[in-house]
PDB file of C-alpha atoms in Angstrom:
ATOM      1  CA  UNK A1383      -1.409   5.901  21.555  1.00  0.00           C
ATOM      2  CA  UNK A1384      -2.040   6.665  24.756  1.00  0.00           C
ATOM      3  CA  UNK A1385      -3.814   4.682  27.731  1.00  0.00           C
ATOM      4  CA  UNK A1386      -5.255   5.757  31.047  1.00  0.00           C
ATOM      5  CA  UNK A1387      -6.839   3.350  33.074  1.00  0.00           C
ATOM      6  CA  UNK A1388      -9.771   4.763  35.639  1.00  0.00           C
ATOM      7  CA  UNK A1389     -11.936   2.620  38.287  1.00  0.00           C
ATOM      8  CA  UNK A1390     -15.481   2.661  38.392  1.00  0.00           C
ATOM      9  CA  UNK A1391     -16.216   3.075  42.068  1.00  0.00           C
ATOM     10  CA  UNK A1392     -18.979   4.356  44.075  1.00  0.00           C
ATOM     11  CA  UNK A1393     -21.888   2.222  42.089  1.00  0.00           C
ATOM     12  CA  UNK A1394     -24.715   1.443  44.295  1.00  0.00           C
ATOM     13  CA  UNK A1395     -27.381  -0.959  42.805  1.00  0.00           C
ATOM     14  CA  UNK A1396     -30.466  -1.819  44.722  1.00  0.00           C
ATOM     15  CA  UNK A1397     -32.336  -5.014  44.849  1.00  0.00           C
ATOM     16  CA  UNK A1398     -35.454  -4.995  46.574  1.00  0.00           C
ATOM     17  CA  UNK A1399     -34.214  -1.771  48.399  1.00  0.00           C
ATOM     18  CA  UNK A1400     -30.812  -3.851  49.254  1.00  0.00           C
ATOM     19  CA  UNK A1401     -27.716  -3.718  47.979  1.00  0.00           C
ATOM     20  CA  UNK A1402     -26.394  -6.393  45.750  1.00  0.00           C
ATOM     21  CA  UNK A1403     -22.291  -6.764  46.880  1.00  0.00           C
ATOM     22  CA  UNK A1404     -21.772  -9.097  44.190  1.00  0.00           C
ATOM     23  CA  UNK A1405     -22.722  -6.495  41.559  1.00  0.00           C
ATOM     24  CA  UNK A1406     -21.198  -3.234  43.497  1.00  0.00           C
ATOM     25  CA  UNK A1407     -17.736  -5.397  44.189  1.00  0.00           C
ATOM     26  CA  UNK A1408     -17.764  -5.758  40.294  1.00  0.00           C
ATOM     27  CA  UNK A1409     -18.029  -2.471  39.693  1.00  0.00           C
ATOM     28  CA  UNK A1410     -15.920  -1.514  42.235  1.00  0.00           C
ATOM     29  CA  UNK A1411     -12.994  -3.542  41.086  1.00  0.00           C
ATOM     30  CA  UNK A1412     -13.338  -3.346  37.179  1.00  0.00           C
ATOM     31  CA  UNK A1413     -10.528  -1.359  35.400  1.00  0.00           C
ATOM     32  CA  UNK A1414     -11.491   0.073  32.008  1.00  0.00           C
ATOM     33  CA  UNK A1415      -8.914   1.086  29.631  1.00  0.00           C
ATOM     34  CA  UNK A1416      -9.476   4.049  27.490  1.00  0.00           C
ATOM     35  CA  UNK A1417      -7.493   5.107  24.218  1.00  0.00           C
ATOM     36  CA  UNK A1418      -7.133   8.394  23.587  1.00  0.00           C
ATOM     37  CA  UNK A1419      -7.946   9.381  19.506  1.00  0.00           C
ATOM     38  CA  UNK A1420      -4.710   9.750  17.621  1.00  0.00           C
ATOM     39  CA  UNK A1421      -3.257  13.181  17.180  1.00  0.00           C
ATOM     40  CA  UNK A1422      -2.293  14.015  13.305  1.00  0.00           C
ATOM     41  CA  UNK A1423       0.424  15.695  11.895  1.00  0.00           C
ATOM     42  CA  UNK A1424       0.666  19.001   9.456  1.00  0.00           C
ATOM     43  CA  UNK A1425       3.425  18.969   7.032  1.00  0.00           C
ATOM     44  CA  UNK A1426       4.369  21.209   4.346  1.00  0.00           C
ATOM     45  CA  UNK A1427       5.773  20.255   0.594  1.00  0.00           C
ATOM     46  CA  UNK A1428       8.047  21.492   0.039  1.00  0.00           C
ATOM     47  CA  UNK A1429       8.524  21.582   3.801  1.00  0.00           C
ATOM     48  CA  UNK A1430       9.865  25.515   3.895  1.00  0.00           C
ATOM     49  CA  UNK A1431       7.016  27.635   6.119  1.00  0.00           C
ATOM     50  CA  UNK A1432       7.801  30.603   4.351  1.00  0.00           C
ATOM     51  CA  UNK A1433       7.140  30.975   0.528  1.00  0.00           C
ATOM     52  CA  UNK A1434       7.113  33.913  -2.224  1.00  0.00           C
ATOM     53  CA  UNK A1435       3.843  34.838  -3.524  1.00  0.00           C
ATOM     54  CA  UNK A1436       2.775  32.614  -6.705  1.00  0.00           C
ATOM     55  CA  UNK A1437       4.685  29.666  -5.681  1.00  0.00           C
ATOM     56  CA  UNK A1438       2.781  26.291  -4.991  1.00  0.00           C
ATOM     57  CA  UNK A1439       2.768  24.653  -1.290  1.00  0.00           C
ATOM     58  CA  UNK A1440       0.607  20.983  -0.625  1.00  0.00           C
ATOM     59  CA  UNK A1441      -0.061  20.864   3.383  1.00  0.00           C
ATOM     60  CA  UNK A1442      -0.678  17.475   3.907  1.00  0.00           C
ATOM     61  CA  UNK A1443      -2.338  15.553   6.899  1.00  0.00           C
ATOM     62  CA  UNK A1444      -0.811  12.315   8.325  1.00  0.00           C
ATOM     63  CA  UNK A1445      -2.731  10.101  10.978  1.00  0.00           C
ATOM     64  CA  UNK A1446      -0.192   7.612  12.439  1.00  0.00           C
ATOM     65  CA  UNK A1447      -1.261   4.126  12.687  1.00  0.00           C
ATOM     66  CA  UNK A1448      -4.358   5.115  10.275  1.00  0.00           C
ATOM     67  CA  UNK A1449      -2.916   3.881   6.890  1.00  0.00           C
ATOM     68  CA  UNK A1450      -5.414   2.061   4.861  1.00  0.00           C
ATOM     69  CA  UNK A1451      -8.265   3.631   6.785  1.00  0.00           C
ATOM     70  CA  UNK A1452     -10.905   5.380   5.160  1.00  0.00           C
ATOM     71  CA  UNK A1453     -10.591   8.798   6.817  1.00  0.00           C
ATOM     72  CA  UNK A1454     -12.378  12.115   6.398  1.00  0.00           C
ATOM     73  CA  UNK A1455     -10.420  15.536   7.001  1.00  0.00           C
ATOM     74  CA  UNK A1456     -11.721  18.801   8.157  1.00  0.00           C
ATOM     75  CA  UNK A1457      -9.220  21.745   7.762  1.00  0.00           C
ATOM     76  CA  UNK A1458      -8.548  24.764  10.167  1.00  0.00           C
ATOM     77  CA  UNK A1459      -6.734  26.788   7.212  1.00  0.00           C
ATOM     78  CA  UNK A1460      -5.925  30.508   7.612  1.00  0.00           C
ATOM     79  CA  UNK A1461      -8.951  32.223   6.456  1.00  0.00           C
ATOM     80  CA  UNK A1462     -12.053  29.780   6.301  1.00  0.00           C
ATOM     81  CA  UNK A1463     -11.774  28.915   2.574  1.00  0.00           C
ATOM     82  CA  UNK A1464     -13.590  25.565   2.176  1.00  0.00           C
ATOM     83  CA  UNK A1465     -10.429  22.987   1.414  1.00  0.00           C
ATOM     84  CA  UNK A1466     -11.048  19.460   0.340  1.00  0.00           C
ATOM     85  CA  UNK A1467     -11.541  16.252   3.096  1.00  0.00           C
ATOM     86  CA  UNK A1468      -8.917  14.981   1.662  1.00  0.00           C
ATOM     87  CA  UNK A1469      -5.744  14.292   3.407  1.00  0.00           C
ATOM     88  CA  UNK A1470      -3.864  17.264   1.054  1.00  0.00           C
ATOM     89  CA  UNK A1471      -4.549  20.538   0.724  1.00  0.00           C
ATOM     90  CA  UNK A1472      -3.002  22.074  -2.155  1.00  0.00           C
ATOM     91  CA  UNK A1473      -2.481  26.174  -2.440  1.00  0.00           C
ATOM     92  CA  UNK A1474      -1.537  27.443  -5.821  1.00  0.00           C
ATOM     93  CA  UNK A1475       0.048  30.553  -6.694  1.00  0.00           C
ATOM     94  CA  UNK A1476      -0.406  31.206  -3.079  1.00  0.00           C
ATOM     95  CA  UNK A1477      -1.053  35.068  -2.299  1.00  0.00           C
ATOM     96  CA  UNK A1478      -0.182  37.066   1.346  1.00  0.00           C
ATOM     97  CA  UNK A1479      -3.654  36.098   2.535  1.00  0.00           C
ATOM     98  CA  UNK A1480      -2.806  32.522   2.558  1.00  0.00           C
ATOM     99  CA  UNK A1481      -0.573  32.859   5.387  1.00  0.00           C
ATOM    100  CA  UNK A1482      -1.606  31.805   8.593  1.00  0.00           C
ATOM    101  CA  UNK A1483      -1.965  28.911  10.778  1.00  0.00           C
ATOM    102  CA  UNK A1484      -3.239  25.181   9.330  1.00  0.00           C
ATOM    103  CA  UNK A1485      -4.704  22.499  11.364  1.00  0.00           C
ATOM    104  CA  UNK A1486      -6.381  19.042  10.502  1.00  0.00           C
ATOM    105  CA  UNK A1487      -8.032  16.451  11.901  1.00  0.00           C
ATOM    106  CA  UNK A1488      -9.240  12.923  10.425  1.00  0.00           C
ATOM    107  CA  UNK A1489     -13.106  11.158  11.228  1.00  0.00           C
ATOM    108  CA  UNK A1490     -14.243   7.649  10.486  1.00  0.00           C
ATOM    109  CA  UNK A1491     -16.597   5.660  11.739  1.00  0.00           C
ATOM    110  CA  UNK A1492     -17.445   6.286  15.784  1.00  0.00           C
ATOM    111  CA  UNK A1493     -13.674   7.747  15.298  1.00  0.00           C
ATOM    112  CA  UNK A1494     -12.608  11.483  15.754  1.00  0.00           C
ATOM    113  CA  UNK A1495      -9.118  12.362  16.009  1.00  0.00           C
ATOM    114  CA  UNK A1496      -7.680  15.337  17.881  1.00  0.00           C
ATOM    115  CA  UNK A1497      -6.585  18.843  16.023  1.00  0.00           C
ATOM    116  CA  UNK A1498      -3.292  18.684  15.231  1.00  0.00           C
ATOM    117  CA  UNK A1499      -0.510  20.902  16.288  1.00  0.00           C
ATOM    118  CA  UNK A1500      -0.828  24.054  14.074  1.00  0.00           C
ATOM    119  CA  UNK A1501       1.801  24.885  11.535  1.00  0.00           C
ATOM    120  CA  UNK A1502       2.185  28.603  10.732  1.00  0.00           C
ATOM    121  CA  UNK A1503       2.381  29.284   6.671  1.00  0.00           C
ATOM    122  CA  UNK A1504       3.705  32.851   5.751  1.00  0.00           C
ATOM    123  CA  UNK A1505       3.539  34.237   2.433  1.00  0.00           C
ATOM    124  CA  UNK A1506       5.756  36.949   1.298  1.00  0.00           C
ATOM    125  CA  UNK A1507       5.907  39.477  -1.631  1.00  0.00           C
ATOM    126  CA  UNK A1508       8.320  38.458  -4.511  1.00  0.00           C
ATOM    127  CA  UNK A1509      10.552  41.142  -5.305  1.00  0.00           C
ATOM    128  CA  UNK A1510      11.804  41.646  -8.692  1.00  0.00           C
ATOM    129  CA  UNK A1511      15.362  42.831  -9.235  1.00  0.00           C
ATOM    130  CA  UNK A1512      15.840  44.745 -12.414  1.00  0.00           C
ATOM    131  CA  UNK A1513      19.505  46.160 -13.276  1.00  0.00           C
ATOM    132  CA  UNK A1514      19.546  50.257 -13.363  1.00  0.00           C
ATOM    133  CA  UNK A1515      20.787  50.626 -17.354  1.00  0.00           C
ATOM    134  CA  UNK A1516      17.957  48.203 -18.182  1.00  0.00           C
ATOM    135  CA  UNK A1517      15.410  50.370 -16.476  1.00  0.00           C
ATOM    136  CA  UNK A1518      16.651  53.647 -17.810  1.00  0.00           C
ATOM    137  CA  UNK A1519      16.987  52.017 -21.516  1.00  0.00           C
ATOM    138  CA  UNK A1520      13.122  51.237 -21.740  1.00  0.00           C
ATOM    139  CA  UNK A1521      11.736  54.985 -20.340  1.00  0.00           C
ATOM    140  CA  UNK A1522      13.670  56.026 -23.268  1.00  0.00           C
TER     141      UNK A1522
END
Protein backbone atom coordinates (compact mmCIF):
# COMPACT_ATOMS: atom_id res chain seq x y z
CA UNK A 1 0.00 0.00 0.00
CA UNK A 2 0.71 3.22 -0.60
CA UNK A 3 0.40 6.53 1.60
CA UNK A 4 0.41 10.21 0.74
CA UNK A 5 -0.09 12.56 3.32
CA UNK A 6 -1.77 16.18 2.19
CA UNK A 7 -2.56 19.34 4.56
CA UNK A 8 -5.74 20.89 4.75
CA UNK A 9 -4.92 24.56 4.52
CA UNK A 10 -6.66 27.60 3.49
CA UNK A 11 -10.03 26.85 5.73
CA UNK A 12 -11.67 29.97 6.77
CA UNK A 13 -14.61 29.56 9.27
CA UNK A 14 -16.59 32.52 10.40
CA UNK A 15 -18.11 33.20 13.71
CA UNK A 16 -20.23 36.05 13.95
CA UNK A 17 -18.49 37.40 10.72
CA UNK A 18 -14.95 36.66 12.62
CA UNK A 19 -12.67 34.24 12.24
CA UNK A 20 -12.27 31.51 14.74
CA UNK A 21 -8.05 30.84 14.89
CA UNK A 22 -8.59 28.04 17.09
CA UNK A 23 -10.65 26.19 14.45
CA UNK A 24 -8.60 27.52 11.18
CA UNK A 25 -5.07 26.61 13.14
CA UNK A 26 -6.68 23.05 13.36
CA UNK A 27 -7.31 22.81 10.08
CA UNK A 28 -4.38 24.32 9.08
CA UNK A 29 -2.11 21.96 10.88
CA UNK A 30 -4.04 18.55 10.56
CA UNK A 31 -2.30 15.90 8.33
CA UNK A 32 -4.63 13.29 6.84
CA UNK A 33 -3.31 10.13 5.58
CA UNK A 34 -4.82 8.59 2.58
CA UNK A 35 -4.41 4.87 1.27
CA UNK A 36 -4.48 4.34 -2.05
CA UNK A 37 -6.94 1.02 -3.14
CA UNK A 38 -4.79 -2.00 -3.78
CA UNK A 39 -3.79 -2.79 -7.31
CA UNK A 40 -4.54 -6.66 -8.35
CA UNK A 41 -2.72 -8.96 -10.24
CA UNK A 42 -3.64 -11.08 -13.65
CA UNK A 43 -2.13 -14.42 -13.88
CA UNK A 44 -2.47 -17.11 -16.27
CA UNK A 45 -2.70 -21.16 -15.55
CA UNK A 46 -0.91 -22.52 -16.95
CA UNK A 47 1.07 -19.29 -16.93
CA UNK A 48 2.17 -19.51 -20.93
CA UNK A 49 0.40 -16.20 -22.78
CA UNK A 50 0.26 -17.95 -25.86
CA UNK A 51 -1.93 -21.14 -26.33
CA UNK A 52 -3.21 -23.46 -29.36
CA UNK A 53 -6.76 -23.25 -30.13
CA UNK A 54 -8.95 -25.84 -27.96
CA UNK A 55 -6.66 -25.87 -25.10
CA UNK A 56 -7.97 -24.66 -21.59
CA UNK A 57 -6.39 -21.38 -19.82
CA UNK A 58 -7.93 -20.12 -16.00
CA UNK A 59 -6.88 -16.20 -15.69
CA UNK A 60 -7.09 -15.67 -12.25
CA UNK A 61 -7.29 -12.39 -10.12
CA UNK A 62 -5.17 -11.91 -6.93
CA UNK A 63 -5.73 -8.84 -4.50
CA UNK A 64 -2.72 -8.70 -2.12
CA UNK A 65 -3.44 -8.24 1.43
CA UNK A 66 -7.30 -9.11 0.55
CA UNK A 67 -7.32 -12.86 1.56
CA UNK A 68 -10.36 -13.79 3.46
CA UNK A 69 -12.23 -10.78 2.14
CA UNK A 70 -15.37 -11.08 0.50
CA UNK A 71 -14.55 -9.49 -2.86
CA UNK A 72 -16.49 -8.94 -6.07
CA UNK A 73 -14.60 -8.99 -9.59
CA UNK A 74 -15.45 -7.21 -12.72
CA UNK A 75 -13.45 -8.41 -15.83
CA UNK A 76 -11.98 -6.32 -18.79
CA UNK A 77 -11.63 -9.63 -21.03
CA UNK A 78 -10.89 -9.37 -24.78
CA UNK A 79 -14.19 -9.08 -26.34
CA UNK A 80 -16.97 -8.10 -23.72
CA UNK A 81 -18.22 -11.66 -23.01
CA UNK A 82 -19.89 -11.48 -19.57
CA UNK A 83 -17.22 -13.62 -17.23
CA UNK A 84 -18.08 -14.56 -13.71
CA UNK A 85 -17.26 -12.04 -10.38
CA UNK A 86 -15.41 -14.50 -9.33
CA UNK A 87 -11.77 -14.25 -8.78
CA UNK A 88 -11.15 -16.98 -11.95
CA UNK A 89 -12.05 -16.81 -15.18
CA UNK A 90 -11.89 -19.97 -16.92
CA UNK A 91 -11.71 -20.19 -21.05
CA UNK A 92 -12.29 -23.58 -22.50
CA UNK A 93 -11.34 -24.84 -25.74
CA UNK A 94 -10.29 -21.32 -26.22
CA UNK A 95 -10.72 -20.12 -30.00
CA UNK A 96 -8.51 -17.03 -31.91
CA UNK A 97 -11.14 -14.59 -30.69
CA UNK A 98 -10.21 -15.13 -27.17
CA UNK A 99 -7.03 -13.45 -27.54
CA UNK A 100 -6.60 -10.17 -26.31
CA UNK A 101 -5.91 -8.20 -23.32
CA UNK A 102 -7.51 -9.23 -19.57
CA UNK A 103 -7.89 -6.94 -16.73
CA UNK A 104 -9.63 -7.24 -13.21
CA UNK A 105 -10.45 -5.45 -10.47
CA UNK A 106 -12.01 -6.51 -6.93
CA UNK A 107 -15.12 -4.30 -4.89
CA UNK A 108 -16.31 -4.72 -1.35
CA UNK A 109 -17.86 -2.74 0.83
CA UNK A 110 -16.99 1.33 0.41
CA UNK A 111 -13.82 -0.57 -1.30
CA UNK A 112 -12.82 -0.37 -5.08
CA UNK A 113 -9.57 -1.51 -6.17
CA UNK A 114 -7.62 -0.21 -9.15
CA UNK A 115 -7.53 -2.14 -12.79
CA UNK A 116 -4.86 -4.22 -12.87
CA UNK A 117 -1.98 -4.26 -15.21
CA UNK A 118 -3.31 -5.96 -18.42
CA UNK A 119 -2.00 -9.30 -19.51
CA UNK A 120 -2.14 -9.96 -23.27
CA UNK A 121 -3.66 -13.70 -24.12
CA UNK A 122 -2.98 -14.86 -27.79
CA UNK A 123 -4.56 -17.73 -29.29
CA UNK A 124 -3.12 -19.51 -32.17
CA UNK A 125 -4.30 -22.09 -34.81
CA UNK A 126 -3.24 -25.76 -34.06
CA UNK A 127 -1.65 -27.23 -36.91
CA UNK A 128 -1.93 -30.80 -37.61
CA UNK A 129 1.04 -32.68 -39.04
CA UNK A 130 0.08 -35.65 -41.10
CA UNK A 131 3.01 -37.85 -42.77
CA UNK A 132 2.84 -37.70 -46.86
CA UNK A 133 2.31 -41.82 -47.46
CA UNK A 134 -0.51 -41.57 -44.90
CA UNK A 135 -2.22 -38.84 -46.83
CA UNK A 136 -1.77 -40.36 -50.23
CA UNK A 137 -2.92 -43.97 -48.76
CA UNK A 138 -6.50 -42.65 -47.75
CA UNK A 139 -7.34 -40.58 -51.35
CA UNK A 140 -6.83 -43.97 -52.62
Amino acid sequence: LSFYSCYLTSVCVKRNWKLDPVISEMFNTTKQHVVSPPKPTVTLQPSWTQIYSGETVTVRCDIQGGEGAQWTYKWRPAKGNTPPTSNEYRISSAVESDSGGYSCRGTRTYLLTQWSDTITLTVSCKLQMFHPDYLFHQNQ
